[in-house]
Short mmCIF file of C-alpha atoms in Angstrom, two decimals:
data_model
loop_
_atom_site.label_atom_id
_atom_site.label_comp_id
_atom_site.label_asym_id
_atom_site.label_seq_id
_atom_site.Cartn_x
_atom_site.Cartn_y
_atom_site.Cartn_z
CA LYS A 289 7.27 7.01 -29.32
CA VAL A 290 6.34 6.96 -25.61
CA THR A 291 5.82 3.61 -23.91
CA SER A 292 2.83 3.69 -21.55
CA PRO A 293 2.90 2.08 -18.08
CA ALA A 294 0.14 -0.27 -19.29
CA SER A 295 2.42 -1.50 -22.08
CA LEU A 296 5.30 -2.07 -19.67
CA LYS A 297 3.05 -4.00 -17.28
CA SER A 298 1.67 -6.12 -20.14
CA ARG A 299 5.17 -7.15 -21.14
CA ARG A 300 5.98 -7.93 -17.53
CA ASP A 301 2.85 -10.09 -17.21
CA GLY A 302 3.91 -12.06 -20.26
CA MET A 303 7.32 -12.66 -18.74
CA PHE A 304 5.80 -13.79 -15.41
CA TYR A 305 3.38 -16.11 -17.21
CA PHE A 306 6.20 -17.59 -19.28
CA ARG A 307 8.28 -18.28 -16.17
CA SER A 308 5.30 -19.90 -14.48
CA MET A 309 4.54 -22.14 -17.45
CA THR A 310 8.16 -23.23 -17.94
CA ARG A 311 8.52 -24.49 -14.37
CA LYS A 312 8.28 -28.22 -13.82
CA LYS A 313 6.02 -27.68 -10.82
CA ALA A 314 3.55 -24.82 -10.51
CA SER A 315 3.21 -22.94 -7.22
CA VAL A 316 0.61 -20.72 -5.58
CA ALA A 317 3.18 -17.91 -5.39
CA HIS A 318 3.66 -17.93 -9.17
CA SER A 319 -0.09 -17.82 -9.72
CA LEU A 320 -0.56 -14.94 -7.28
CA THR A 321 2.29 -12.98 -8.83
CA PHE A 322 0.85 -13.36 -12.31
CA LEU A 323 -2.69 -12.47 -11.21
CA GLY A 324 -1.51 -9.38 -9.33
CA SER A 325 0.50 -8.20 -12.31
CA ALA A 326 -2.39 -8.85 -14.70
CA VAL A 327 -4.81 -6.84 -12.55
CA ALA A 328 -2.34 -3.95 -12.31
CA ALA A 329 -1.77 -3.93 -16.08
CA MET A 330 -5.52 -3.89 -16.78
CA ALA A 331 -6.06 -1.06 -14.28
CA TYR A 332 -3.31 1.07 -15.81
CA TYR A 333 -4.66 0.48 -19.28
CA CYS A 334 -8.08 1.64 -18.05
CA MET A 335 -6.57 4.81 -16.61
CA TRP A 336 -4.48 5.43 -19.73
CA SER A 337 -7.60 5.13 -21.90
CA GLY A 338 -9.67 7.33 -19.56
CA LEU A 339 -11.86 4.56 -18.16
CA GLY A 340 -12.51 4.74 -14.41
CA VAL A 341 -11.32 8.35 -14.17
CA GLU A 342 -13.74 10.89 -12.65
CA TYR A 343 -13.57 14.66 -12.35
CA LYS A 344 -14.92 15.17 -8.83
CA THR A 345 -16.62 18.54 -8.42
CA THR A 346 -18.42 17.95 -5.10
CA ASP A 347 -15.35 18.62 -2.95
CA ILE A 348 -14.04 22.02 -1.84
CA THR A 349 -11.97 22.18 -5.01
CA PRO A 350 -12.39 19.99 -8.13
CA ARG A 351 -10.32 16.79 -8.03
CA VAL A 352 -9.45 13.97 -10.43
CA ILE A 353 -10.20 10.55 -8.92
CA PHE A 354 -8.77 7.36 -10.45
CA TRP A 355 -11.29 4.67 -9.55
CA SER A 356 -9.37 2.09 -11.59
CA ARG A 357 -6.42 2.55 -9.26
CA HIS A 358 -8.57 2.01 -6.18
CA ALA A 359 -10.05 -1.15 -7.72
CA GLU A 360 -6.54 -2.34 -8.56
CA GLN A 361 -5.33 -1.79 -4.99
CA LEU A 362 -8.36 -3.60 -3.61
CA LEU A 363 -7.14 -6.73 -5.43
CA THR A 364 -3.36 -6.39 -5.66
CA VAL A 365 -2.59 -5.32 -2.07
CA PRO A 366 -4.08 -8.55 -0.60
CA ILE A 367 -2.35 -10.57 -3.32
CA VAL A 368 1.07 -9.10 -2.48
CA LEU A 369 0.48 -9.60 1.24
CA GLY A 370 -0.61 -13.18 0.61
CA THR A 371 2.61 -13.78 -1.33
CA VAL A 372 4.63 -12.44 1.61
CA CYS A 373 2.76 -14.86 3.89
CA ILE A 374 3.67 -17.76 1.62
CA LEU A 375 7.27 -16.62 1.63
CA SER A 376 7.39 -16.50 5.43
CA ARG A 377 5.43 -19.79 5.85
CA ALA A 378 2.83 -17.90 7.88
CA GLU A 379 0.01 -19.65 9.72
CA SER A 380 -3.56 -19.48 8.45
CA SER A 381 -4.57 -16.96 11.12
CA VAL A 382 -1.78 -14.60 10.02
CA ILE A 383 -2.74 -14.94 6.35
CA VAL A 384 -6.40 -14.15 7.10
CA ALA A 385 -5.39 -11.13 9.23
CA LEU A 386 -2.97 -9.65 6.68
CA VAL A 387 -5.20 -10.22 3.66
CA GLY A 388 -8.22 -8.82 5.53
CA GLU A 389 -6.27 -5.75 6.63
CA GLY A 390 -5.10 -5.24 3.05
CA ILE A 391 -8.69 -5.32 1.78
CA LEU A 392 -9.89 -2.88 4.45
CA PHE A 393 -6.89 -0.61 3.80
CA ALA A 394 -7.74 -0.30 0.10
CA LEU A 395 -11.50 -0.14 0.72
CA SER A 396 -11.15 2.71 3.21
CA SER A 397 -9.05 4.67 0.73
CA ALA A 398 -11.66 4.19 -1.99
CA VAL A 399 -14.56 5.25 0.24
CA GLY A 400 -12.57 8.28 1.36
CA ALA A 401 -12.03 9.28 -2.25
CA ALA A 402 -15.81 9.17 -2.80
CA THR A 403 -16.62 11.47 0.13
CA VAL A 404 -15.85 15.14 0.77
CA ALA A 405 -13.91 17.01 3.44
CA PRO A 406 -13.85 16.77 6.41
CA LEU A 407 -15.48 13.32 6.42
CA LYS A 408 -12.98 11.90 3.93
CA TYR A 409 -10.14 12.38 6.41
CA MET A 410 -11.82 10.01 8.83
CA TRP A 411 -11.70 7.37 6.09
CA TRP A 412 -8.04 8.23 5.50
CA PHE A 413 -7.43 7.79 9.24
CA ALA A 414 -9.12 4.36 9.06
CA SER A 415 -6.95 3.44 6.08
CA ALA A 416 -3.82 4.65 7.89
CA THR A 417 -4.81 2.56 10.93
CA PHE A 418 -5.03 -0.59 8.80
CA ALA A 419 -1.70 0.39 7.21
CA VAL A 420 -0.11 0.46 10.67
CA LEU A 421 -1.56 -2.98 11.46
CA ILE A 422 -0.18 -4.28 8.15
CA VAL A 423 3.27 -2.87 8.92
CA ILE A 424 3.22 -4.46 12.40
CA ASN A 425 2.23 -7.86 11.00
CA LEU A 426 4.80 -7.63 8.22
CA THR A 427 7.53 -6.69 10.70
CA GLN A 428 6.68 -9.79 12.71
CA ARG A 429 7.30 -11.86 9.56
CA ILE A 430 10.99 -10.95 9.86
CA GLN A 431 12.30 -13.52 12.28
CA GLU A 432 15.78 -14.11 13.53
CA GLY A 433 17.63 -16.06 10.88
CA SER A 434 15.32 -14.97 8.05
CA GLN A 435 16.89 -14.91 4.62
CA GLU A 436 17.99 -11.59 3.15
CA ILE A 437 15.60 -12.05 0.21
CA GLN A 438 12.64 -12.41 2.55
CA LYS A 439 13.65 -9.30 4.50
CA ASN A 440 14.01 -7.24 1.31
CA LEU A 441 10.54 -8.23 0.08
CA VAL A 442 8.98 -7.43 3.46
CA TYR A 443 10.73 -4.04 3.57
CA LEU A 444 9.55 -3.34 0.01
CA SER A 445 5.95 -4.12 0.95
CA ILE A 446 6.15 -1.91 4.05
CA ALA A 447 7.57 0.96 2.01
CA ALA A 448 4.82 0.64 -0.63
CA ILE A 449 1.99 0.61 1.95
CA SER A 450 3.50 3.64 3.71
CA ILE A 451 3.91 5.60 0.47
CA TYR A 452 0.34 4.79 -0.64
CA THR A 453 -0.97 6.19 2.65
CA VAL A 454 1.01 9.43 2.38
CA LEU A 455 0.18 9.87 -1.33
CA TRP A 456 -3.55 9.64 -0.63
CA LEU A 457 -3.25 12.49 1.85
CA LEU A 458 -1.09 14.67 -0.41
CA GLY A 459 -2.76 13.70 -3.70
CA SER A 460 -6.03 14.59 -5.39
CA GLU A 461 -8.10 12.45 -2.98
CA GLY A 462 -6.78 14.40 0.02
CA THR A 463 -5.28 17.87 0.26
CA ALA A 464 -4.12 18.09 -3.38
CA ALA A 465 -0.76 19.40 -2.18
CA LEU A 466 0.86 17.47 -5.03
CA GLY A 467 0.19 18.30 -8.65
CA LEU A 468 -1.71 15.70 -10.66
CA SER A 469 1.33 14.89 -12.83
CA GLN A 470 3.52 14.47 -9.75
CA GLU A 471 0.96 12.21 -8.09
CA VAL A 472 0.53 10.00 -11.17
CA ALA A 473 4.30 9.75 -11.68
CA ILE A 474 4.98 8.74 -8.06
CA PHE A 475 2.13 6.20 -8.03
CA THR A 476 3.39 4.68 -11.29
CA VAL A 477 6.96 4.31 -10.01
CA VAL A 478 5.80 2.85 -6.69
CA ASP A 479 3.48 0.39 -8.45
CA LEU A 480 6.19 -0.72 -10.86
CA VAL A 481 8.67 -1.27 -8.04
CA SER A 482 6.27 -2.82 -5.50
CA LYS A 483 4.54 -5.11 -8.01
CA ALA A 484 6.84 -5.62 -11.00
CA GLY A 485 10.01 -5.38 -8.92
CA PHE A 486 8.53 -7.47 -6.12
CA GLY A 487 7.29 -10.18 -8.49
CA LEU A 488 10.45 -10.36 -10.55
CA TYR A 489 12.73 -10.45 -7.51
CA PHE A 490 10.58 -13.09 -5.85
CA LEU A 491 10.30 -15.34 -8.91
CA LEU A 492 14.00 -15.16 -9.71
CA SER A 493 14.81 -16.04 -6.09
CA TYR A 494 12.00 -18.55 -5.59
CA ASP A 495 14.08 -21.72 -5.76
CA GLU A 496 16.59 -20.30 -3.31
CA VAL A 497 13.94 -19.18 -0.82
CA MET A 498 11.29 -21.87 -1.18
CA GLY A 499 13.16 -24.81 -2.69
CA GLU A 500 13.77 -26.65 0.56
CA PHE A 501 10.21 -25.99 1.73
CA ASP A 502 8.77 -27.35 -1.52
CA ASP A 503 10.94 -30.46 -1.27
CA ASN A 504 9.72 -31.11 2.28
CA GLN A 505 6.10 -30.64 1.22
CA GLU A 506 6.53 -33.04 -1.68
CA SER A 507 8.23 -35.67 0.45
CA GLN A 508 5.42 -35.49 3.07
CA GLN A 509 2.90 -36.46 0.42
CA TYR A 510 4.49 -39.89 0.17
CA VAL A 511 4.83 -40.54 3.90
#
């Protein structure tokens, strides 16, 4: 019996929800992690069941487009970036910039998938430009004296954004240099690592990374 990615993500969501509910004090980071995982699980179940999958015949060669994946990225990329901002205690202006860039990154990829060559490559270029801006902002989140956990999560996010950009170009939305099975397999692994791995690593290390910050926030409420 083969376990589908949707089944694995559903089990992961249950674990994240359980950890959130068993904490004495809820946090925004736990809520974001659960929501991002839930969206990803629903999107993968849609793709597994054939919903949101289109056989695109208007391009130079027929392509398979996974609209559920684009919808998932439109929601989960800003959620992951928002979680990184919480981790790095970013200012409001930085949070707005990163989340906005994440939305435009995913939106450009989706619009590019809906158009045909050569116009679609302009949308890929726009998406790649926002990816570069995201990488620059994420790199600035790594400050001198930052904890190793924070650095690892930032590097993981940078790697995921970079791989998404390259996969669009090489996958069915772009040049179709990769086979469909190869593209789906790579996307699945990257999603599991960048969302399941990210969330699990963050939640298990939350008290170590954010414990002192939470204590200071709580104490300020009584000043």
